Amino acid sequence: MAKKGKLFVISGSSGVGKGTLLKELLSVHADLKLSISCTTRLPRPGEKDGTNYFFVSKEEFENSVKKGEFLEWAEFNGNFYGTKENYVKKTLAEGKNLILEIETKGALQIKEKIPDAVLIFILPPSLEELEHRLRGRNTEDETAIRNRLNEAFREIECSKFYDYKVTNDDLKKALTELTEIIDKNI
Ligand code: ADP
Ligand code: 5GP
């Protein structure tokens, strides 16, 4: 029987650099898969259904919740996000290592259900730099930026429940740290 895959959960405030780090990580780590979540958020320019997210209506999302299809789900900034249980269980059973890039409420649900999941929190060098990156990305309006920064305080507080914390100051250094954590746990 194939060895079960390892589940990694990566969280961090919006704009901290999770997407940037994961893109680099996945390009060097062929044995890692990134899970695709369902969301009720509208696609940003350039985002594709089935690649970045499965973009679903609120009704579809609520149906999946009722049917118990999500391993975890949460509301974030007025939208719903969730990970399908079937997909995670199947991927791990096939011996593949999987990464979930999700917010903290969902991550803590994962820790309860799959205690050997490895939780990694990405920290910004400072809240000022976080705001600078979020604004520099130019994907959110002012209200969404303010909401995401407010969420950042709450999320950083939750980082105490995580197995590892990585500060994304210098991108290369953060990537090295992240790779070491993954290698150690695979
Ligand atoms: P997240 O996925 O966490 O919301 P992104 O990966 O979209 O964040 O990064 C937000 C912005 O910050 C992007 O414009 C990205 O290029 C930039 N960024 C990411 N990491 C760093 C870093 N270490 N130093 C400076 N800018 C960074
Ligand atoms: P964004 O709208 O910027 O793509 O994502 C907003 C937040 O939702 C991010 O913190 C991201 O990690 C989180 N997220 C993405 N997918 C999921 C998911 O399936 N479940 C949970 N709980 N959070 C998710």
JSON list of C-alpha atoms and ligand atoms in Angstrom, two decimals:
[
{"chain": "A", "resi": 1, "resn": "MET", "atom": "CA", "xyz": [0.00, 0.00, 0.00]},
{"chain": "A", "resi": 2, "resn": "ALA", "atom": "CA", "xyz": [1.26, 3.50, -0.84]},
{"chain": "A", "resi": 3, "resn": "LYS", "atom": "CA", "xyz": [2.44, 5.66, 2.05]},
{"chain": "A", "resi": 4, "resn": "LYS", "atom": "CA", "xyz": [-0.20, 8.29, 2.88]},
{"chain": "A", "resi": 5, "resn": "GLY", "atom": "CA", "xyz": [0.57, 11.81, 1.72]},
{"chain": "A", "resi": 6, "resn": "LYS", "atom": "CA", "xyz": [1.24, 14.64, 4.14]},
{"chain": "A", "resi": 7, "resn": "LEU", "atom": "CA", "xyz": [-1.12, 17.57, 4.56]},
{"chain": "A", "resi": 8, "resn": "PHE", "atom": "CA", "xyz": [0.33, 21.08, 4.91]},
{"chain": "A", "resi": 9, "resn": "VAL", "atom": "CA", "xyz": [-1.76, 24.13, 5.78]},
{"chain": "A", "resi": 10, "resn": "ILE", "atom": "CA", "xyz": [-0.43, 27.58, 4.98]},
{"chain": "A", "resi": 11, "resn": "SER", "atom": "CA", "xyz": [-2.06, 30.73, 6.35]},
{"chain": "A", "resi": 12, "resn": "GLY", "atom": "CA", "xyz": [-1.12, 34.37, 6.66]},
{"chain": "A", "resi": 13, "resn": "SER", "atom": "CA", "xyz": [-2.74, 37.74, 6.30]},
{"chain": "A", "resi": 14, "resn": "SER", "atom": "CA", "xyz": [-3.91, 38.86, 2.91]},
{"chain": "A", "resi": 15, "resn": "GLY", "atom": "CA", "xyz": [-1.00, 40.43, 1.04]},
{"chain": "A", "resi": 16, "resn": "VAL", "atom": "CA", "xyz": [1.74, 38.79, 3.13]},
{"chain": "A", "resi": 17, "resn": "GLY", "atom": "CA", "xyz": [3.05, 36.86, 0.11]},
{"chain": "A", "resi": 18, "resn": "LYS", "atom": "CA", "xyz": [1.48, 33.38, 0.40]},
{"chain": "A", "resi": 19, "resn": "GLY", "atom": "CA", "xyz": [0.69, 33.17, -3.32]},
{"chain": "A", "resi": 20, "resn": "THR", "atom": "CA", "xyz": [4.16, 34.37, -4.30]},
{"chain": "A", "resi": 21, "resn": "LEU", "atom": "CA", "xyz": [5.89, 31.89, -1.95]},
{"chain": "A", "resi": 22, "resn": "LEU", "atom": "CA", "xyz": [3.67, 28.98, -3.02]},
{"chain": "A", "resi": 23, "resn": "LYS", "atom": "CA", "xyz": [4.28, 29.59, -6.70]},
{"chain": "A", "resi": 24, "resn": "GLU", "atom": "CA", "xyz": [8.04, 29.39, -6.10]},
{"chain": "A", "resi": 25, "resn": "LEU", "atom": "CA", "xyz": [7.71, 26.40, -3.77]},
{"chain": "A", "resi": 26, "resn": "LEU", "atom": "CA", "xyz": [5.62, 24.41, -6.22]},
{"chain": "A", "resi": 27, "resn": "SER", "atom": "CA", "xyz": [8.04, 25.10, -9.06]},
{"chain": "A", "resi": 28, "resn": "VAL", "atom": "CA", "xyz": [10.87, 23.37, -7.14]},
{"chain": "A", "resi": 29, "resn": "HIS", "atom": "CA", "xyz": [8.82, 20.73, -5.30]},
{"chain": "A", "resi": 30, "resn": "ALA", "atom": "CA", "xyz": [7.23, 18.46, -7.89]},
{"chain": "A", "resi": 31, "resn": "ASP", "atom": "CA", "xyz": [5.90, 16.17, -5.14]},
{"chain": "A", "resi": 32, "resn": "LEU", "atom": "CA", "xyz": [3.57, 18.85, -3.73]},
{"chain": "A", "resi": 33, "resn": "LYS", "atom": "CA", "xyz": [0.05, 19.57, -4.90]},
{"chain": "A", "resi": 34, "resn": "LEU", "atom": "CA", "xyz": [-1.93, 22.71, -4.20]},
{"chain": "A", "resi": 35, "resn": "SER", "atom": "CA", "xyz": [-5.57, 22.17, -3.33]},
{"chain": "A", "resi": 36, "resn": "ILE", "atom": "CA", "xyz": [-8.16, 24.25, -5.19]},
{"chain": "A", "resi": 37, "resn": "SER", "atom": "CA", "xyz": [-10.83, 25.70, -2.91]},
{"chain": "A", "resi": 38, "resn": "CYS", "atom": "CA", "xyz": [-14.42, 26.65, -3.59]},
{"chain": "A", "resi": 39, "resn": "THR", "atom": "CA", "xyz": [-15.35, 30.28, -3.07]},
{"chain": "A", "resi": 40, "resn": "THR", "atom": "CA", "xyz": [-18.32, 32.59, -3.48]},
{"chain": "A", "resi": 41, "resn": "ARG", "atom": "CA", "xyz": [-15.92, 35.51, -4.12]},
{"chain": "A", "resi": 42, "resn": "LEU", "atom": "CA", "xyz": [-15.94, 36.94, -7.64]},
{"chain": "A", "resi": 43, "resn": "PRO", "atom": "CA", "xyz": [-12.87, 36.14, -9.78]},
{"chain": "A", "resi": 44, "resn": "ARG", "atom": "CA", "xyz": [-10.19, 38.83, -9.96]},
{"chain": "A", "resi": 45, "resn": "PRO", "atom": "CA", "xyz": [-8.96, 39.79, -13.42]},
{"chain": "A", "resi": 46, "resn": "GLY", "atom": "CA", "xyz": [-6.91, 36.89, -14.76]},
{"chain": "A", "resi": 47, "resn": "GLU", "atom": "CA", "xyz": [-8.25, 34.30, -12.29]},
{"chain": "A", "resi": 48, "resn": "LYS", "atom": "CA", "xyz": [-9.65, 31.15, -13.86]},
{"chain": "A", "resi": 49, "resn": "ASP", "atom": "CA", "xyz": [-12.37, 28.82, -12.65]},
{"chain": "A", "resi": 50, "resn": "GLY", "atom": "CA", "xyz": [-10.86, 25.44, -11.80]},
{"chain": "A", "resi": 51, "resn": "THR", "atom": "CA", "xyz": [-7.33, 26.86, -11.64]},
{"chain": "A", "resi": 52, "resn": "ASN", "atom": "CA", "xyz": [-7.32, 29.51, -8.89]},
{"chain": "A", "resi": 53, "resn": "TYR", "atom": "CA", "xyz": [-10.62, 28.53, -7.31]},
{"chain": "A", "resi": 54, "resn": "PHE", "atom": "CA", "xyz": [-13.87, 26.82, -8.14]},
{"chain": "A", "resi": 55, "resn": "PHE", "atom": "CA", "xyz": [-16.06, 29.93, -8.26]},
{"chain": "A", "resi": 56, "resn": "VAL", "atom": "CA", "xyz": [-19.54, 28.98, -7.05]},
{"chain": "A", "resi": 57, "resn": "SER", "atom": "CA", "xyz": [-22.77, 30.77, -6.15]},
{"chain": "A", "resi": 58, "resn": "LYS", "atom": "CA", "xyz": [-23.79, 31.23, -2.52]},
{"chain": "A", "resi": 59, "resn": "GLU", "atom": "CA", "xyz": [-26.57, 28.69, -3.11]},
{"chain": "A", "resi": 60, "resn": "GLU", "atom": "CA", "xyz": [-24.18, 26.06, -4.44]},
{"chain": "A", "resi": 61, "resn": "PHE", "atom": "CA", "xyz": [-21.85, 26.68, -1.50]},
{"chain": "A", "resi": 62, "resn": "GLU", "atom": "CA", "xyz": [-24.67, 26.35, 1.04]},
{"chain": "A", "resi": 63, "resn": "ASN", "atom": "CA", "xyz": [-25.80, 23.11, -0.60]},
{"chain": "A", "resi": 64, "resn": "SER", "atom": "CA", "xyz": [-22.31, 21.66, -0.22]},
{"chain": "A", "resi": 65, "resn": "VAL", "atom": "CA", "xyz": [-22.29, 22.72, 3.45]},
{"chain": "A", "resi": 66, "resn": "LYS", "atom": "CA", "xyz": [-25.67, 21.02, 4.01]},
{"chain": "A", "resi": 67, "resn": "LYS", "atom": "CA", "xyz": [-24.45, 17.83, 2.33]},
{"chain": "A", "resi": 68, "resn": "GLY", "atom": "CA", "xyz": [-21.35, 17.83, 4.56]},
{"chain": "A", "resi": 69, "resn": "GLU", "atom": "CA", "xyz": [-19.00, 17.97, 1.57]},
{"chain": "A", "resi": 70, "resn": "PHE", "atom": "CA", "xyz": [-16.47, 20.35, 3.15]},
{"chain": "A", "resi": 71, "resn": "LEU", "atom": "CA", "xyz": [-13.58, 19.22, 5.32]},
{"chain": "A", "resi": 72, "resn": "GLU", "atom": "CA", "xyz": [-13.46, 22.85, 6.47]},
{"chain": "A", "resi": 73, "resn": "TRP", "atom": "CA", "xyz": [-15.08, 26.09, 5.46]},
{"chain": "A", "resi": 74, "resn": "ALA", "atom": "CA", "xyz": [-15.24, 29.67, 6.71]},
{"chain": "A", "resi": 75, "resn": "GLU", "atom": "CA", "xyz": [-16.56, 33.11, 5.96]},
{"chain": "A", "resi": 76, "resn": "PHE", "atom": "CA", "xyz": [-13.84, 35.64, 5.23]},
{"chain": "A", "resi": 77, "resn": "ASN", "atom": "CA", "xyz": [-14.49, 39.27, 4.43]},
{"chain": "A", "resi": 78, "resn": "GLY", "atom": "CA", "xyz": [-18.11, 38.63, 3.39]},
{"chain": "A", "resi": 79, "resn": "ASN", "atom": "CA", "xyz": [-17.37, 35.64, 1.16]},
{"chain": "A", "resi": 80, "resn": "PHE", "atom": "CA", "xyz": [-17.36, 31.89, 1.78]},
{"chain": "A", "resi": 81, "resn": "TYR", "atom": "CA", "xyz": [-14.37, 29.64, 1.20]},
{"chain": "A", "resi": 82, "resn": "GLY", "atom": "CA", "xyz": [-14.14, 25.87, 1.63]},
{"chain": "A", "resi": 83, "resn": "THR", "atom": "CA", "xyz": [-12.11, 22.73, 0.93]},
{"chain": "A", "resi": 84, "resn": "LYS", "atom": "CA", "xyz": [-13.85, 19.60, -0.35]},
{"chain": "A", "resi": 85, "resn": "GLU", "atom": "CA", "xyz": [-13.24, 16.59, 1.89]},
{"chain": "A", "resi": 86, "resn": "ASN", "atom": "CA", "xyz": [-13.34, 14.01, -0.93]},
{"chain": "A", "resi": 87, "resn": "TYR", "atom": "CA", "xyz": [-10.50, 15.65, -2.79]},
{"chain": "A", "resi": 88, "resn": "VAL", "atom": "CA", "xyz": [-8.23, 15.89, 0.27]},
{"chain": "A", "resi": 89, "resn": "LYS", "atom": "CA", "xyz": [-8.86, 12.30, 1.43]},
{"chain": "A", "resi": 90, "resn": "LYS", "atom": "CA", "xyz": [-8.36, 10.91, -2.09]},
{"chain": "A", "resi": 91, "resn": "THR", "atom": "CA", "xyz": [-5.14, 12.86, -2.72]},
{"chain": "A", "resi": 92, "resn": "LEU", "atom": "CA", "xyz": [-3.60, 11.82, 0.61]},
{"chain": "A", "resi": 93, "resn": "ALA", "atom": "CA", "xyz": [-4.67, 8.19, 0.12]},
{"chain": "A", "resi": 94, "resn": "GLU", "atom": "CA", "xyz": [-2.84, 8.22, -3.23]},
{"chain": "A", "resi": 95, "resn": "GLY", "atom": "CA", "xyz": [0.33, 9.12, -1.32]},
{"chain": "A", "resi": 96, "resn": "LYS", "atom": "CA", "xyz": [0.46, 12.69, -2.63]},
{"chain": "A", "resi": 97, "resn": "ASN", "atom": "CA", "xyz": [1.47, 15.61, -0.41]},
{"chain": "A", "resi": 98, "resn": "LEU", "atom": "CA", "xyz": [-1.09, 18.37, -0.39]},
{"chain": "A", "resi": 99, "resn": "ILE", "atom": "CA", "xyz": [-1.01, 22.06, 0.54]},
{"chain": "A", "resi": 100, "resn": "LEU", "atom": "CA", "xyz": [-4.07, 24.01, 1.62]},
{"chain": "A", "resi": 101, "resn": "GLU", "atom": "CA", "xyz": [-3.70, 27.79, 1.45]},
{"chain": "A", "resi": 102, "resn": "ILE", "atom": "CA", "xyz": [-6.52, 28.80, 3.79]},
{"chain": "A", "resi": 103, "resn": "GLU", "atom": "CA", "xyz": [-7.38, 31.32, 6.50]},
{"chain": "A", "resi": 104, "resn": "THR", "atom": "CA", "xyz": [-7.06, 30.63, 10.24]},
{"chain": "A", "resi": 105, "resn": "LYS", "atom": "CA", "xyz": [-10.62, 29.51, 11.13]},
{"chain": "A", "resi": 106, "resn": "GLY", "atom": "CA", "xyz": [-10.42, 26.77, 8.49]},
{"chain": "A", "resi": 107, "resn": "ALA", "atom": "CA", "xyz": [-6.87, 25.85, 9.49]},
{"chain": "A", "resi": 108, "resn": "LEU", "atom": "CA", "xyz": [-7.95, 25.21, 13.08]},
{"chain": "A", "resi": 109, "resn": "GLN", "atom": "CA", "xyz": [-10.79, 22.98, 11.85]},
{"chain": "A", "resi": 110, "resn": "ILE", "atom": "CA", "xyz": [-8.18, 20.97, 9.92]},
{"chain": "A", "resi": 111, "resn": "LYS", "atom": "CA", "xyz": [-5.98, 20.60, 13.01]},
{"chain": "A", "resi": 112, "resn": "GLU", "atom": "CA", "xyz": [-8.97, 19.11, 14.89]},
{"chain": "A", "resi": 113, "resn": "LYS", "atom": "CA", "xyz": [-9.86, 16.65, 12.13]},
{"chain": "A", "resi": 114, "resn": "ILE", "atom": "CA", "xyz": [-6.38, 15.76, 10.89]},
{"chain": "A", "resi": 115, "resn": "PRO", "atom": "CA", "xyz": [-4.02, 16.21, 13.88]},
{"chain": "A", "resi": 116, "resn": "ASP", "atom": "CA", "xyz": [-0.88, 15.25, 11.93]},
{"chain": "A", "resi": 117, "resn": "ALA", "atom": "CA", "xyz": [-1.44, 18.09, 9.42]},
{"chain": "A", "resi": 118, "resn": "VAL", "atom": "CA", "xyz": [1.45, 20.59, 9.53]},
{"chain": "A", "resi": 119, "resn": "LEU", "atom": "CA", "xyz": [0.30, 24.18, 10.06]},
{"chain": "A", "resi": 120, "resn": "ILE", "atom": "CA", "xyz": [2.57, 26.99, 8.84]},
{"chain": "A", "resi": 121, "resn": "PHE", "atom": "CA", "xyz": [1.85, 30.68, 9.37]},
{"chain": "A", "resi": 122, "resn": "ILE", "atom": "CA", "xyz": [3.46, 33.34, 7.19]},
{"chain": "A", "resi": 123, "resn": "LEU", "atom": "CA", "xyz": [4.12, 36.59, 9.07]},
{"chain": "A", "resi": 124, "resn": "PRO", "atom": "CA", "xyz": [4.76, 40.02, 7.55]},
{"chain": "A", "resi": 125, "resn": "PRO", "atom": "CA", "xyz": [7.93, 41.89, 8.61]},
{"chain": "A", "resi": 126, "resn": "SER", "atom": "CA", "xyz": [5.59, 44.64, 9.93]},
{"chain": "A", "resi": 127, "resn": "LEU", "atom": "CA", "xyz": [1.96, 45.73, 9.59]},
{"chain": "A", "resi": 128, "resn": "GLU", "atom": "CA", "xyz": [3.13, 48.78, 7.61]},
{"chain": "A", "resi": 129, "resn": "GLU", "atom": "CA", "xyz": [4.84, 46.53, 5.07]},
{"chain": "A", "resi": 130, "resn": "LEU", "atom": "CA", "xyz": [1.73, 44.32, 4.91]},
{"chain": "A", "resi": 131, "resn": "GLU", "atom": "CA", "xyz": [-0.41, 47.34, 4.03]},
{"chain": "A", "resi": 132, "resn": "HIS", "atom": "CA", "xyz": [2.17, 48.45, 1.47]},
{"chain": "A", "resi": 133, "resn": "ARG", "atom": "CA", "xyz": [2.12, 45.02, -0.26]},
{"chain": "A", "resi": 134, "resn": "LEU", "atom": "CA", "xyz": [-1.66, 44.76, -0.20]},
{"chain": "A", "resi": 135, "resn": "ARG", "atom": "CA", "xyz": [-2.01, 48.21, -1.77]},
{"chain": "A", "resi": 136, "resn": "GLY", "atom": "CA", "xyz": [0.82, 47.53, -4.20]},
{"chain": "A", "resi": 137, "resn": "ARG", "atom": "CA", "xyz": [-0.93, 44.41, -5.49]},
{"chain": "A", "resi": 138, "resn": "ASN", "atom": "CA", "xyz": [-3.79, 46.63, -6.65]},
{"chain": "A", "resi": 139, "resn": "THR", "atom": "CA", "xyz": [-6.49, 43.95, -6.58]},
{"chain": "A", "resi": 140, "resn": "GLU", "atom": "CA", "xyz": [-8.83, 45.25, -3.85]},
{"chain": "A", "resi": 141, "resn": "ASP", "atom": "CA", "xyz": [-10.84, 48.42, -3.33]},
{"chain": "A", "resi": 142, "resn": "GLU", "atom": "CA", "xyz": [-10.34, 50.58, -0.23]},
{"chain": "A", "resi": 143, "resn": "THR", "atom": "CA", "xyz": [-13.09, 48.87, 1.82]},
{"chain": "A", "resi": 144, "resn": "ALA", "atom": "CA", "xyz": [-11.70, 45.40, 1.08]},
{"chain": "A", "resi": 145, "resn": "ILE", "atom": "CA", "xyz": [-8.18, 46.59, 1.93]},
{"chain": "A", "resi": 146, "resn": "ARG", "atom": "CA", "xyz": [-9.35, 47.99, 5.30]},
{"chain": "A", "resi": 147, "resn": "ASN", "atom": "CA", "xyz": [-11.29, 44.78, 6.07]},
{"chain": "A", "resi": 148, "resn": "ARG", "atom": "CA", "xyz": [-8.32, 42.61, 5.17]},
{"chain": "A", "resi": 149, "resn": "LEU", "atom": "CA", "xyz": [-6.01, 44.68, 7.38]},
{"chain": "A", "resi": 150, "resn": "ASN", "atom": "CA", "xyz": [-8.48, 44.36, 10.28]},
{"chain": "A", "resi": 151, "resn": "GLU", "atom": "CA", "xyz": [-8.56, 40.60, 9.74]},
{"chain": "A", "resi": 152, "resn": "ALA", "atom": "CA", "xyz": [-4.75, 40.61, 9.80]},
{"chain": "A", "resi": 153, "resn": "PHE", "atom": "CA", "xyz": [-4.66, 41.49, 13.53]},
{"chain": "A", "resi": 154, "resn": "ARG", "atom": "CA", "xyz": [-7.03, 38.64, 14.40]},
{"chain": "A", "resi": 155, "resn": "GLU", "atom": "CA", "xyz": [-5.15, 36.20, 12.17]},
{"chain": "A", "resi": 156, "resn": "ILE", "atom": "CA", "xyz": [-1.71, 37.04, 13.57]},
{"chain": "A", "resi": 157, "resn": "GLU", "atom": "CA", "xyz": [-3.13, 36.40, 17.06]},
{"chain": "A", "resi": 158, "resn": "CYS", "atom": "CA", "xyz": [-4.16, 32.88, 15.88]},
{"chain": "A", "resi": 159, "resn": "SER", "atom": "CA", "xyz": [-0.62, 32.13, 14.70]},
{"chain": "A", "resi": 160, "resn": "LYS", "atom": "CA", "xyz": [0.15, 30.80, 18.21]},
{"chain": "A", "resi": 161, "resn": "PHE", "atom": "CA", "xyz": [-1.79, 27.64, 17.31]},
{"chain": "A", "resi": 162, "resn": "TYR", "atom": "CA", "xyz": [0.46, 26.91, 14.33]},
{"chain": "A", "resi": 163, "resn": "ASP", "atom": "CA", "xyz": [3.37, 24.45, 14.24]},
{"chain": "A", "resi": 164, "resn": "TYR", "atom": "CA", "xyz": [5.71, 26.84, 12.41]},
{"chain": "A", "resi": 165, "resn": "LYS", "atom": "CA", "xyz": [5.97, 30.57, 11.71]},
{"chain": "A", "resi": 166, "resn": "VAL", "atom": "CA", "xyz": [7.92, 32.01, 8.79]},
{"chain": "A", "resi": 167, "resn": "THR", "atom": "CA", "xyz": [8.50, 35.76, 8.36]},
{"chain": "A", "resi": 168, "resn": "ASN", "atom": "CA", "xyz": [8.32, 36.80, 4.72]},
{"chain": "A", "resi": 169, "resn": "ASP", "atom": "CA", "xyz": [10.79, 39.67, 4.76]},
{"chain": "A", "resi": 170, "resn": "ASP", "atom": "CA", "xyz": [13.40, 38.62, 2.23]},
{"chain": "A", "resi": 171, "resn": "LEU", "atom": "CA", "xyz": [11.56, 36.38, -0.23]},
{"chain": "A", "resi": 172, "resn": "LYS", "atom": "CA", "xyz": [14.50, 34.05, -0.86]},
{"chain": "A", "resi": 173, "resn": "LYS", "atom": "CA", "xyz": [15.14, 33.52, 2.84]},
{"chain": "A", "resi": 174, "resn": "ALA", "atom": "CA", "xyz": [11.46, 32.83, 3.53]},
{"chain": "A", "resi": 175, "resn": "LEU", "atom": "CA", "xyz": [11.37, 30.34, 0.66]},
{"chain": "A", "resi": 176, "resn": "THR", "atom": "CA", "xyz": [14.41, 28.51, 2.05]},
{"chain": "A", "resi": 177, "resn": "GLU", "atom": "CA", "xyz": [12.79, 28.28, 5.50]},
{"chain": "A", "resi": 178, "resn": "LEU", "atom": "CA", "xyz": [9.53, 27.07, 4.03]},
{"chain": "A", "resi": 179, "resn": "THR", "atom": "CA", "xyz": [11.28, 24.44, 1.92]},
{"chain": "A", "resi": 180, "resn": "GLU", "atom": "CA", "xyz": [13.19, 23.18, 4.98]},
{"chain": "A", "resi": 181, "resn": "ILE", "atom": "CA", "xyz": [9.94, 22.80, 6.94]},
{"chain": "A", "resi": 182, "resn": "ILE", "atom": "CA", "xyz": [8.32, 20.87, 4.09]},
{"chain": "A", "resi": 183, "resn": "ASP", "atom": "CA", "xyz": [11.36, 18.60, 3.60]},
{"chain": "A", "resi": 184, "resn": "LYS", "atom": "CA", "xyz": [11.54, 17.86, 7.32]},
{"chain": "A", "resi": 185, "resn": "ASN", "atom": "CA", "xyz": [7.91, 16.76, 7.45]},
{"chain": "A", "resi": 186, "resn": "ILE", "atom": "CA", "xyz": [7.48, 14.79, 4.24]},
{"chain": "B", "resi": 1, "resn": "ADP", "atom": "P1", "xyz": [-1.11, 36.78, -0.56]},
{"chain": "B", "resi": 1, "resn": "ADP", "atom": "O1", "xyz": [-1.22, 35.60, -1.51]},
{"chain": "B", "resi": 1, "resn": "ADP", "atom": "O2", "xyz": [-0.60, 36.39, 0.79]},
{"chain": "B", "resi": 1, "resn": "ADP", "atom": "O3", "xyz": [-2.36, 37.59, -0.46]},
{"chain": "B", "resi": 1, "resn": "ADP", "atom": "P2", "xyz": [0.70, 37.85, -2.60]},
{"chain": "B", "resi": 1, "resn": "ADP", "atom": "O4", "xyz": [1.57, 36.67, -2.88]},
{"chain": "B", "resi": 1, "resn": "ADP", "atom": "O5", "xyz": [-0.34, 38.21, -3.61]},
{"chain": "B", "resi": 1, "resn": "ADP", "atom": "O6", "xyz": [0.03, 37.75, -1.14]},
{"chain": "B", "resi": 1, "resn": "ADP", "atom": "O7", "xyz": [1.68, 39.10, -2.37]},
{"chain": "B", "resi": 1, "resn": "ADP", "atom": "C1", "xyz": [1.20, 40.43, -2.17]},
{"chain": "B", "resi": 1, "resn": "ADP", "atom": "C2", "xyz": [2.16, 41.42, -2.83]},
{"chain": "B", "resi": 1, "resn": "ADP", "atom": "O8", "xyz": [3.41, 41.44, -2.11]},
{"chain": "B", "resi": 1, "resn": "ADP", "atom": "C3", "xyz": [2.50, 41.04, -4.27]},
{"chain": "B", "resi": 1, "resn": "ADP", "atom": "O9", "xyz": [2.53, 42.21, -5.05]},
{"chain": "B", "resi": 1, "resn": "ADP", "atom": "C4", "xyz": [3.89, 40.39, -4.16]},
{"chain": "B", "resi": 1, "resn": "ADP", "atom": "O10", "xyz": [4.64, 40.56, -5.34]},
{"chain": "B", "resi": 1, "resn": "ADP", "atom": "C5", "xyz": [4.51, 41.15, -2.98]},
{"chain": "B", "resi": 1, "resn": "ADP", "atom": "N1", "xyz": [5.48, 40.35, -2.20]},
{"chain": "B", "resi": 1, "resn": "ADP", "atom": "C6", "xyz": [5.39, 39.03, -1.84]},
{"chain": "B", "resi": 1, "resn": "ADP", "atom": "N2", "xyz": [6.47, 38.66, -1.10]},
{"chain": "B", "resi": 1, "resn": "ADP", "atom": "C7", "xyz": [7.25, 39.77, -0.96]},
{"chain": "B", "resi": 1, "resn": "ADP", "atom": "C8", "xyz": [8.52, 40.03, -0.31]},
{"chain": "B", "resi": 1, "resn": "ADP", "atom": "N3", "xyz": [9.18, 39.10, 0.39]},
{"chain": "B", "resi": 1, "resn": "ADP", "atom": "N4", "xyz": [9.01, 41.28, -0.38]},
{"chain": "B", "resi": 1, "resn": "ADP", "atom": "C9", "xyz": [8.34, 42.26, -1.06]},
{"chain": "B", "resi": 1, "resn": "ADP", "atom": "N5", "xyz": [7.16, 42.07, -1.72]},
{"chain": "B", "resi": 1, "resn": "ADP", "atom": "C10", "xyz": [6.62, 40.85, -1.67]},
{"chain": "B", "resi": 2, "resn": "5GP", "atom": "P1", "xyz": [-8.55, 35.61, -1.38]},
{"chain": "B", "resi": 2, "resn": "5GP", "atom": "O1", "xyz": [-9.91, 36.23, -1.50]},
{"chain": "B", "resi": 2, "resn": "5GP", "atom": "O2", "xyz": [-7.47, 36.68, -1.16]},
{"chain": "B", "resi": 2, "resn": "5GP", "atom": "O3", "xyz": [-8.21, 34.67, -2.50]},
{"chain": "B", "resi": 2, "resn": "5GP", "atom": "O4", "xyz": [-8.56, 34.72, -0.06]},
{"chain": "B", "resi": 2, "resn": "5GP", "atom": "C1", "xyz": [-9.00, 35.27, 1.15]},
{"chain": "B", "resi": 2, "resn": "5GP", "atom": "C2", "xyz": [-8.62, 34.33, 2.29]},
{"chain": "B", "resi": 2, "resn": "5GP", "atom": "O5", "xyz": [-9.33, 33.10, 2.15]},
{"chain": "B", "resi": 2, "resn": "5GP", "atom": "C3", "xyz": [-7.13, 33.97, 2.30]},
{"chain": "B", "resi": 2, "resn": "5GP", "atom": "O6", "xyz": [-6.67, 34.07, 3.64]},
{"chain": "B", "resi": 2, "resn": "5GP", "atom": "C4", "xyz": [-7.10, 32.54, 1.82]},
{"chain": "B", "resi": 2, "resn": "5GP", "atom": "O7", "xyz": [-6.02, 31.83, 2.38]},
{"chain": "B", "resi": 2, "resn": "5GP", "atom": "C5", "xyz": [-8.43, 32.03, 2.36]},
{"chain": "B", "resi": 2, "resn": "5GP", "atom": "N1", "xyz": [-8.93, 30.80, 1.70]},
{"chain": "B", "resi": 2, "resn": "5GP", "atom": "C6", "xyz": [-8.79, 30.41, 0.41]},
{"chain": "B", "resi": 2, "resn": "5GP", "atom": "N2", "xyz": [-9.36, 29.22, 0.22]},
{"chain": "B", "resi": 2, "resn": "5GP", "atom": "C7", "xyz": [-9.87, 28.83, 1.41]},
{"chain": "B", "resi": 2, "resn": "5GP", "atom": "C8", "xyz": [-10.57, 27.65, 1.87]},
{"chain": "B", "resi": 2, "resn": "5GP", "atom": "O8", "xyz": [-10.84, 26.70, 1.14]},
{"chain": "B", "resi": 2, "resn": "5GP", "atom": "N3", "xyz": [-10.94, 27.62, 3.17]},
{"chain": "B", "resi": 2, "resn": "5GP", "atom": "C9", "xyz": [-10.66, 28.64, 4.05]},
{"chain": "B", "resi": 2, "resn": "5GP", "atom": "N4", "xyz": [-11.05, 28.49, 5.31]},
{"chain": "B", "resi": 2, "resn": "5GP", "atom": "N5", "xyz": [-10.00, 29.75, 3.66]},
{"chain": "B", "resi": 2, "resn": "5GP", "atom": "C10", "xyz": [-9.61, 29.84, 2.36]}
]
